[in-house]
Amino acid sequence: MGLCQLETQQHAKNIRIFRREGSELLITQNDHKFTQNQVQLGSNLGNDPRDTRRPGGWDGRVDVRFTVHDRGKISADSVKLLVAPILTYHHSQLVQQIFTTAGNDTSNFFQTKFVSAIEASLAEMDVNYPLFKFNASDDIWAQDFFEPGYTSMPGPSGPVALQVMIRSSQDDRVAGRQVFEYLRGSGTGAVQDRGGSRDEINSMGNLETIPPHNFNGKNYPAGRIVLGTHGAQKPYILEYMLAQEIQDPLLLDTNWLAVGYVDEILQFLPANNSLGWVMLVPDPQAGLAILRKTQSAGYGNIRAFLRQNDTEGNPSDLFGILLGPSWGTKLHDR
């Protein structure tokens, strides 16, 4: 007879072993005995992780031991398995689906116009990207309460992938529950590293991913995560992403921004170069120089932005306000 066993209680808690019997896949407990016939003919086994890698907890590693008892003789062998990491998408990957939040004419009028503009753009481009609209919260910032991710492993016919939606670590952000309520399903998982505060530093707009590259002799085939820090404070999700061991997060000071998200100052665009992409970053001093030049040309009292009545509050002398000497000095010092 034979036994297929997970070697520790932690392993048994976080992974299940399945065996195929006919057309069924059955959970195989540590005390299940394979018959002599099953051992001789061989058995088709599978495994199902029940969690992801966690900081300070399960690291995704398990030891599976198969033991055969034959007329007083014992033979055994073991295999080490590692759960596939949770990865974030980077800008070089193809679009599969678009997420936003639905607006309404009462409380989210501008969001309604934004969604209409997205739909018009998709129609104009003649592309068939599904557009999902969250509608169970007045929190319109889909970019901030979750981040699309995935996990991938080798398979007999090529990689096997599963989409995994990563809810922000902001436990009190109710909108994030929609990730589990509406996105999780067949072919799509959902996960959260719980315990973070509602602080803006923990919004997922504070996470971006550099496309694949090499740097200082190290290869990042799945890209590299960038997270913004606020002084000494680091995003709560940092330790979770480190536990995945692949996209080695890079920390960037975003404390000088009003909200402090890394996506406010960092994006990546496709390019015809050896990398296949370029990094887009702001240049506040260059923008200030343009405004100064405009003001010196006599246009200081002209509105800088025309919003087509979408919003109110832009002063008529915006150029002049931005060009005060103390404002420019503060910007330079930071």
mmCIF file of C-alpha atoms in Angstrom, residues 20-328:
data_model
loop_
_atom_site.group_PDB
_atom_site.id
_atom_site.type_symbol
_atom_site.label_atom_id
_atom_site.label_comp_id
_atom_site.label_asym_id
_atom_site.label_seq_id
_atom_site.Cartn_x
_atom_site.Cartn_y
_atom_site.Cartn_z
ATOM 1 C CA ARG A 20 -8.136 11.007 -9.674
ATOM 2 C CA GLU A 21 -10.532 8.073 -9.436
ATOM 3 C CA GLY A 22 -12.467 7.628 -12.652
ATOM 4 C CA SER A 23 -13.873 11.023 -13.579
ATOM 5 C CA GLU A 24 -13.654 12.393 -10.039
ATOM 6 C CA LEU A 25 -10.950 14.306 -8.192
ATOM 7 C CA LEU A 26 -10.974 13.336 -4.520
ATOM 8 C CA ILE A 27 -9.236 15.034 -1.607
ATOM 9 C CA THR A 28 -6.473 12.798 -0.277
ATOM 10 C CA GLN A 29 -5.928 12.979 3.482
ATOM 11 C CA ASN A 30 -2.646 11.966 5.096
ATOM 12 C CA ASP A 31 -4.164 8.684 6.299
ATOM 13 C CA HIS A 32 -5.555 7.629 2.911
ATOM 14 C CA LYS A 33 -4.090 4.293 1.777
ATOM 15 C CA PHE A 34 -3.433 3.668 -1.914
ATOM 16 C CA THR A 35 -3.994 0.037 -2.857
ATOM 17 C CA GLN A 36 -1.287 -2.225 -4.235
ATOM 18 C CA ASN A 37 -2.933 -2.033 -7.645
ATOM 19 C CA GLN A 38 -2.993 1.795 -7.560
ATOM 20 C CA VAL A 39 0.665 1.898 -6.571
ATOM 21 C CA GLN A 40 1.668 -0.511 -9.328
ATOM 22 C CA LEU A 41 -0.342 1.228 -12.045
ATOM 23 C CA GLY A 42 0.490 4.724 -10.822
ATOM 24 C CA SER A 43 -1.832 7.461 -9.625
ATOM 25 C CA ASN A 44 -2.617 10.868 -11.087
ATOM 26 C CA LEU A 45 -2.252 13.416 -8.270
ATOM 27 C CA GLY A 46 -2.897 17.142 -8.152
ATOM 28 C CA ASN A 47 -2.572 19.875 -5.558
ATOM 29 C CA ASP A 48 -4.573 22.956 -4.667
ATOM 30 C CA PRO A 49 -3.042 25.753 -2.549
ATOM 31 C CA ARG A 50 -5.577 27.316 -0.199
ATOM 32 C CA ASP A 51 -3.698 30.560 0.365
ATOM 33 C CA THR A 52 -0.950 32.715 -1.098
ATOM 34 C CA ARG A 53 2.481 33.407 0.304
ATOM 35 C CA ARG A 54 2.134 35.590 3.400
ATOM 36 C CA PRO A 55 4.636 37.748 5.295
ATOM 37 C CA GLY A 56 5.368 36.247 8.699
ATOM 38 C CA GLY A 57 3.313 33.178 7.807
ATOM 39 C CA TRP A 58 3.306 30.483 5.168
ATOM 40 C CA ASP A 59 6.062 31.030 2.605
ATOM 41 C CA GLY A 60 4.345 28.896 -0.038
ATOM 42 C CA ARG A 61 6.684 25.917 0.356
ATOM 43 C CA VAL A 62 5.473 22.383 1.048
ATOM 44 C CA ASP A 63 7.051 18.936 1.232
ATOM 45 C CA VAL A 64 4.971 16.062 -0.134
ATOM 46 C CA ARG A 65 6.148 12.574 0.804
ATOM 47 C CA PHE A 66 5.044 9.331 -0.870
ATOM 48 C CA THR A 67 5.715 6.142 1.052
ATOM 49 C CA VAL A 68 5.262 2.555 -0.187
ATOM 50 C CA HIS A 69 4.963 -0.398 2.206
ATOM 51 C CA ASP A 70 5.706 -3.743 0.547
ATOM 52 C CA ARG A 71 5.911 -6.916 2.671
ATOM 53 C CA GLY A 72 7.837 -5.290 5.502
ATOM 54 C CA LYS A 73 9.957 -3.056 3.280
ATOM 55 C CA ILE A 74 9.459 0.697 3.200
ATOM 56 C CA SER A 75 10.442 2.940 0.291
ATOM 57 C CA ALA A 76 9.864 6.678 0.302
ATOM 58 C CA ASP A 77 10.526 9.757 -1.761
ATOM 59 C CA SER A 78 9.513 13.380 -1.388
ATOM 60 C CA VAL A 79 9.088 16.418 -3.589
ATOM 61 C CA LYS A 80 9.251 20.095 -2.700
ATOM 62 C CA LEU A 81 6.501 22.307 -4.102
ATOM 63 C CA LEU A 82 6.232 26.101 -4.152
ATOM 64 C CA VAL A 83 2.966 27.970 -4.664
ATOM 65 C CA ALA A 84 3.105 30.360 -7.604
ATOM 66 C CA PRO A 85 3.489 34.016 -6.547
ATOM 67 C CA ILE A 86 0.890 36.755 -6.953
ATOM 68 C CA LEU A 87 2.147 39.192 -9.585
ATOM 69 C CA THR A 88 0.909 42.594 -10.713
ATOM 70 C CA TYR A 89 0.337 43.491 -14.350
ATOM 71 C CA HIS A 90 2.752 45.865 -16.089
ATOM 72 C CA HIS A 91 2.116 48.316 -18.915
ATOM 73 C CA SER A 92 3.626 46.126 -21.643
ATOM 74 C CA GLN A 93 0.957 43.468 -21.226
ATOM 75 C CA LEU A 94 -2.115 43.487 -23.439
ATOM 76 C CA VAL A 95 -5.402 44.934 -22.238
ATOM 77 C CA GLN A 96 -7.984 42.264 -21.398
ATOM 78 C CA GLN A 97 -10.643 44.210 -19.517
ATOM 79 C CA ILE A 98 -11.323 47.756 -18.309
ATOM 80 C CA PHE A 99 -12.600 48.596 -14.822
ATOM 81 C CA THR A 100 -14.267 51.778 -13.638
ATOM 82 C CA THR A 101 -17.092 52.842 -11.330
ATOM 83 C CA ALA A 102 -20.554 53.793 -12.482
ATOM 84 C CA GLY A 103 -21.629 57.347 -11.775
ATOM 85 C CA ASN A 104 -25.078 58.823 -11.299
ATOM 86 C CA ASP A 105 -26.596 62.208 -12.021
ATOM 87 C CA THR A 106 -27.198 62.934 -8.355
ATOM 88 C CA SER A 107 -23.946 62.368 -6.484
ATOM 89 C CA ASN A 108 -21.390 61.377 -9.120
ATOM 90 C CA PHE A 109 -22.299 63.501 -12.125
ATOM 91 C CA PHE A 110 -18.703 63.937 -13.254
ATOM 92 C CA GLN A 111 -18.053 60.199 -12.967
ATOM 93 C CA THR A 112 -21.040 59.605 -15.239
ATOM 94 C CA LYS A 113 -19.492 61.884 -17.855
ATOM 95 C CA PHE A 114 -16.148 60.129 -17.411
ATOM 96 C CA VAL A 115 -17.676 56.694 -18.022
ATOM 97 C CA SER A 116 -19.532 58.011 -21.072
ATOM 98 C CA ALA A 117 -16.236 59.308 -22.437
ATOM 99 C CA ILE A 118 -14.612 55.895 -21.938
ATOM 100 C CA GLU A 119 -17.471 54.165 -23.735
ATOM 101 C CA ALA A 120 -17.264 56.638 -26.613
ATOM 102 C CA SER A 121 -13.506 56.119 -26.896
ATOM 103 C CA LEU A 122 -13.871 52.336 -26.952
ATOM 104 C CA ALA A 123 -16.513 52.607 -29.665
ATOM 105 C CA GLU A 124 -14.307 54.940 -31.692
ATOM 106 C CA MET A 125 -11.341 52.559 -31.428
ATOM 107 C CA ASP A 126 -13.590 49.635 -32.406
ATOM 108 C CA VAL A 127 -12.116 47.335 -29.753
ATOM 109 C CA ASN A 128 -13.921 44.636 -27.832
ATOM 110 C CA TYR A 129 -12.618 45.227 -24.307
ATOM 111 C CA PRO A 130 -15.230 44.358 -21.650
ATOM 112 C CA LEU A 131 -16.010 47.379 -19.458
ATOM 113 C CA PHE A 132 -16.868 46.473 -15.854
ATOM 114 C CA LYS A 133 -18.562 49.145 -13.724
ATOM 115 C CA PHE A 134 -18.506 48.894 -9.931
ATOM 116 C CA ASN A 135 -21.811 50.216 -8.605
ATOM 117 C CA ALA A 136 -22.124 49.163 -4.951
ATOM 118 C CA SER A 137 -20.321 52.126 -3.375
ATOM 119 C CA ASP A 138 -20.050 55.899 -3.723
ATOM 120 C CA ASP A 139 -16.245 55.479 -3.689
ATOM 121 C CA ILE A 140 -15.436 56.121 -7.355
ATOM 122 C CA TRP A 141 -11.704 55.394 -7.157
ATOM 123 C CA ALA A 142 -11.476 51.880 -8.614
ATOM 124 C CA GLN A 143 -7.753 52.405 -9.246
ATOM 125 C CA ASP A 144 -7.273 52.842 -5.506
ATOM 126 C CA PHE A 145 -9.328 50.108 -3.839
ATOM 127 C CA PHE A 146 -7.870 47.259 -5.901
ATOM 128 C CA GLU A 147 -5.114 46.294 -8.342
ATOM 129 C CA PRO A 148 -5.486 43.575 -10.994
ATOM 130 C CA GLY A 149 -2.945 40.781 -10.641
ATOM 131 C CA TYR A 150 -2.359 37.218 -11.733
ATOM 132 C CA THR A 151 -0.549 34.012 -10.922
ATOM 133 C CA SER A 152 1.034 31.668 -13.450
ATOM 134 C CA MET A 153 2.629 28.221 -13.410
ATOM 135 C CA PRO A 154 4.077 25.854 -16.033
ATOM 136 C CA GLY A 155 1.640 23.341 -17.510
ATOM 137 C CA PRO A 156 1.889 20.385 -19.898
ATOM 138 C CA SER A 157 0.548 22.508 -22.770
ATOM 139 C CA GLY A 158 2.063 25.828 -21.722
ATOM 140 C CA PRO A 159 1.608 28.250 -18.817
ATOM 141 C CA VAL A 160 -1.556 28.012 -16.741
ATOM 142 C CA ALA A 161 -2.676 31.412 -15.452
ATOM 143 C CA LEU A 162 -5.288 32.650 -13.017
ATOM 144 C CA GLN A 163 -6.332 36.270 -12.605
ATOM 145 C CA VAL A 164 -6.105 37.443 -8.997
ATOM 146 C CA MET A 165 -7.653 40.752 -7.960
ATOM 147 C CA ILE A 166 -5.707 42.362 -5.113
ATOM 148 C CA ARG A 167 -7.857 44.387 -2.720
ATOM 149 C CA SER A 168 -6.091 47.270 -1.008
ATOM 150 C CA SER A 169 -4.953 46.642 2.568
ATOM 151 C CA GLN A 170 -7.394 49.313 3.756
ATOM 152 C CA ASP A 171 -9.738 47.120 5.792
ATOM 153 C CA ASP A 172 -12.143 50.013 6.451
ATOM 154 C CA ARG A 173 -12.486 50.887 2.755
ATOM 155 C CA VAL A 174 -15.891 49.334 2.112
ATOM 156 C CA ALA A 175 -15.670 49.689 -1.678
ATOM 157 C CA GLY A 176 -12.916 47.081 -1.699
ATOM 158 C CA ARG A 177 -15.404 44.377 -0.725
ATOM 159 C CA GLN A 178 -16.704 44.508 -4.295
ATOM 160 C CA VAL A 179 -13.531 42.706 -5.383
ATOM 161 C CA PHE A 180 -14.727 39.592 -3.544
ATOM 162 C CA GLU A 181 -18.428 40.118 -4.192
ATOM 163 C CA TYR A 182 -18.362 40.761 -7.947
ATOM 164 C CA LEU A 183 -14.981 39.857 -9.434
ATOM 165 C CA ARG A 184 -14.108 36.571 -7.737
ATOM 166 C CA GLY A 185 -15.361 33.560 -9.667
ATOM 167 C CA SER A 186 -14.353 30.837 -12.098
ATOM 168 C CA GLY A 187 -10.892 31.689 -13.419
ATOM 169 C CA THR A 188 -10.557 34.756 -11.190
ATOM 170 C CA GLY A 189 -9.394 34.835 -7.579
ATOM 171 C CA ALA A 190 -9.280 37.642 -5.033
ATOM 172 C CA VAL A 191 -6.900 38.309 -2.168
ATOM 173 C CA GLN A 192 -6.218 40.906 0.514
ATOM 174 C CA ASP A 193 -3.329 41.447 2.891
ATOM 175 C CA ARG A 194 -5.441 42.615 5.814
ATOM 176 C CA GLY A 195 -4.417 44.969 8.569
ATOM 177 C CA GLY A 196 -3.600 48.263 6.862
ATOM 178 C CA SER A 197 -5.000 51.656 7.793
ATOM 179 C CA ARG A 198 -7.280 53.785 5.602
ATOM 180 C CA ASP A 199 -4.352 56.182 5.021
ATOM 181 C CA GLU A 200 -3.837 57.204 1.400
ATOM 182 C CA ILE A 201 -0.425 55.538 1.343
ATOM 183 C CA ASN A 202 -2.251 52.191 1.290
ATOM 184 C CA SER A 203 -4.356 52.977 -1.785
ATOM 185 C CA MET A 204 -3.440 50.869 -4.803
ATOM 186 C CA GLY A 205 -2.863 53.994 -6.870
ATOM 187 C CA ASN A 206 0.356 54.018 -4.867
ATOM 188 C CA LEU A 207 1.508 50.865 -6.658
ATOM 189 C CA GLU A 208 2.822 50.716 -10.218
ATOM 190 C CA THR A 209 4.878 48.100 -12.057
ATOM 191 C CA ILE A 210 7.935 48.712 -14.220
ATOM 192 C CA PRO A 211 7.853 46.461 -17.316
ATOM 193 C CA PRO A 212 10.453 43.648 -17.661
ATOM 194 C CA HIS A 213 14.074 44.812 -17.691
ATOM 195 C CA ASN A 214 17.588 44.135 -16.442
ATOM 196 C CA PHE A 215 19.327 46.409 -13.960
ATOM 197 C CA ASN A 216 22.705 46.078 -12.265
ATOM 198 C CA GLY A 217 23.011 42.473 -13.392
ATOM 199 C CA LYS A 218 19.588 41.479 -12.050
ATOM 200 C CA ASN A 219 16.742 40.352 -14.275
ATOM 201 C CA TYR A 220 13.101 41.264 -13.662
ATOM 202 C CA PRO A 221 11.205 39.050 -16.151
ATOM 203 C CA ALA A 222 7.805 39.912 -14.651
ATOM 204 C CA GLY A 223 8.657 43.566 -14.086
ATOM 205 C CA ARG A 224 9.321 45.346 -10.816
ATOM 206 C CA ILE A 225 6.829 46.936 -8.437
ATOM 207 C CA VAL A 226 7.179 50.594 -7.415
ATOM 208 C CA LEU A 227 5.601 51.798 -4.158
ATOM 209 C CA GLY A 228 5.504 55.336 -2.774
ATOM 210 C CA THR A 229 6.667 56.152 0.754
ATOM 211 C CA HIS A 230 5.516 59.041 2.952
ATOM 212 C CA GLY A 231 8.562 59.967 4.956
ATOM 213 C CA ALA A 232 9.377 56.999 7.175
ATOM 214 C CA GLN A 233 5.961 55.427 6.537
ATOM 215 C CA LYS A 234 5.858 52.567 4.039
ATOM 216 C CA PRO A 235 2.797 51.008 2.375
ATOM 217 C CA TYR A 236 1.324 48.153 4.389
ATOM 218 C CA ILE A 237 1.259 45.887 1.336
ATOM 219 C CA LEU A 238 5.048 46.124 0.914
ATOM 220 C CA GLU A 239 5.721 43.034 3.039
ATOM 221 C CA TYR A 240 3.098 41.027 1.169
ATOM 222 C CA MET A 241 4.640 41.832 -2.210
ATOM 223 C CA LEU A 242 8.117 41.040 -0.850
ATOM 224 C CA ALA A 243 6.799 37.631 0.234
ATOM 225 C CA GLN A 244 6.030 36.837 -3.422
ATOM 226 C CA GLU A 245 9.820 36.954 -4.067
ATOM 227 C CA ILE A 246 9.626 37.956 -7.738
ATOM 228 C CA GLN A 247 8.889 41.647 -8.370
ATOM 229 C CA ASP A 248 11.231 43.016 -5.650
ATOM 230 C CA PRO A 249 9.462 46.315 -4.782
ATOM 231 C CA LEU A 250 11.303 49.584 -5.340
ATOM 232 C CA LEU A 251 10.464 52.428 -2.934
ATOM 233 C CA LEU A 252 10.037 55.987 -4.201
ATOM 234 C CA ASP A 253 9.521 59.109 -2.078
ATOM 235 C CA THR A 254 6.053 60.491 -2.858
ATOM 236 C CA ASN A 255 5.638 62.479 0.343
ATOM 237 C CA TRP A 256 5.972 65.757 -1.558
ATOM 238 C CA LEU A 257 2.693 65.124 -3.401
ATOM 239 C CA ALA A 258 -0.648 66.317 -2.033
ATOM 240 C CA VAL A 259 -2.141 62.809 -2.025
ATOM 241 C CA GLY A 260 1.089 60.875 -2.355
ATOM 242 C CA TYR A 261 0.402 58.200 -4.977
ATOM 243 C CA VAL A 262 3.181 56.922 -7.175
ATOM 244 C CA ASP A 263 0.784 56.788 -10.152
ATOM 245 C CA GLU A 264 0.596 60.607 -10.047
ATOM 246 C CA ILE A 265 4.194 60.922 -11.201
ATOM 247 C CA LEU A 266 5.123 57.648 -12.885
ATOM 248 C CA GLN A 267 3.771 55.819 -15.925
ATOM 249 C CA PHE A 268 5.182 53.687 -18.740
ATOM 250 C CA LEU A 269 4.491 53.868 -22.462
ATOM 251 C CA PRO A 270 5.354 51.531 -25.364
ATOM 252 C CA ALA A 271 8.360 52.623 -27.391
ATOM 253 C CA ASN A 272 10.425 51.421 -30.325
ATOM 254 C CA ASN A 273 13.643 50.811 -28.393
ATOM 255 C CA SER A 274 15.575 47.911 -26.892
ATOM 256 C CA LEU A 275 13.339 47.851 -23.806
ATOM 257 C CA GLY A 276 10.081 48.214 -25.669
ATOM 258 C CA TRP A 277 8.969 50.973 -23.290
ATOM 259 C CA VAL A 278 9.828 54.385 -21.864
ATOM 260 C CA MET A 279 9.177 55.867 -18.437
ATOM 261 C CA LEU A 280 7.021 58.983 -18.250
ATOM 262 C CA VAL A 281 7.759 61.321 -15.335
ATOM 263 C CA PRO A 282 6.720 64.925 -14.656
ATOM 264 C CA ASP A 283 9.052 67.913 -14.779
ATOM 265 C CA PRO A 284 7.545 70.599 -12.503
ATOM 266 C CA GLN A 285 10.315 73.074 -13.272
ATOM 267 C CA ALA A 286 9.741 72.756 -17.023
ATOM 268 C CA GLY A 287 6.027 73.336 -16.496
ATOM 269 C CA LEU A 288 6.768 76.349 -14.340
ATOM 270 C CA ALA A 289 9.048 77.730 -17.054
ATOM 271 C CA ILE A 290 6.212 77.462 -19.596
ATOM 272 C CA LEU A 291 3.877 79.383 -17.293
ATOM 273 C CA ARG A 292 6.484 82.070 -16.628
ATOM 274 C CA LYS A 293 7.062 82.480 -20.349
ATOM 275 C CA THR A 294 3.311 82.743 -20.924
ATOM 276 C CA GLN A 295 2.955 85.339 -18.196
ATOM 277 C CA SER A 296 5.865 87.415 -19.484
ATOM 278 C CA ALA A 297 4.223 87.389 -22.930
ATOM 279 C CA GLY A 298 1.241 89.195 -21.433
ATOM 280 C CA TYR A 299 -1.164 86.304 -20.917
ATOM 281 C CA GLY A 300 -1.078 86.192 -17.123
ATOM 282 C CA ASN A 301 -4.787 86.954 -16.707
ATOM 283 C CA ILE A 302 -5.998 84.256 -19.107
ATOM 284 C CA ARG A 303 -7.360 81.026 -17.677
ATOM 285 C CA ALA A 304 -4.849 78.198 -17.928
ATOM 286 C CA PHE A 305 -7.428 75.419 -18.254
ATOM 287 C CA LEU A 306 -10.739 75.381 -20.082
ATOM 288 C CA ARG A 307 -12.968 72.714 -18.555
ATOM 289 C CA GLN A 308 -16.010 73.276 -20.792
ATOM 290 C CA ASN A 309 -18.118 73.937 -17.688
ATOM 291 C CA ASP A 310 -17.322 70.498 -16.251
ATOM 292 C CA THR A 311 -16.289 72.084 -12.990
ATOM 293 C CA GLU A 312 -15.986 75.438 -11.284
ATOM 294 C CA GLY A 313 -13.287 77.160 -9.310
ATOM 295 C CA ASN A 314 -10.476 77.857 -11.762
ATOM 296 C CA PRO A 315 -9.601 81.530 -11.145
ATOM 297 C CA SER A 316 -9.307 83.789 -14.166
ATOM 298 C CA ASP A 317 -5.732 84.740 -13.255
ATOM 299 C CA LEU A 318 -4.494 81.172 -12.709
ATOM 300 C CA PHE A 319 -1.254 81.851 -14.559
ATOM 301 C CA GLY A 320 -0.488 84.696 -12.193
ATOM 302 C CA ILE A 321 -1.331 82.721 -9.044
ATOM 303 C CA LEU A 322 0.965 79.836 -9.940
ATOM 304 C CA LEU A 323 3.859 82.131 -10.659
ATOM 305 C CA GLY A 324 4.234 83.723 -7.256
ATOM 306 C CA PRO A 325 7.930 83.712 -6.209
ATOM 307 C CA SER A 326 7.381 81.850 -2.937
ATOM 308 C CA TRP A 327 5.464 79.055 -4.674
ATOM 309 C CA GLY A 328 8.260 78.535 -7.162
#
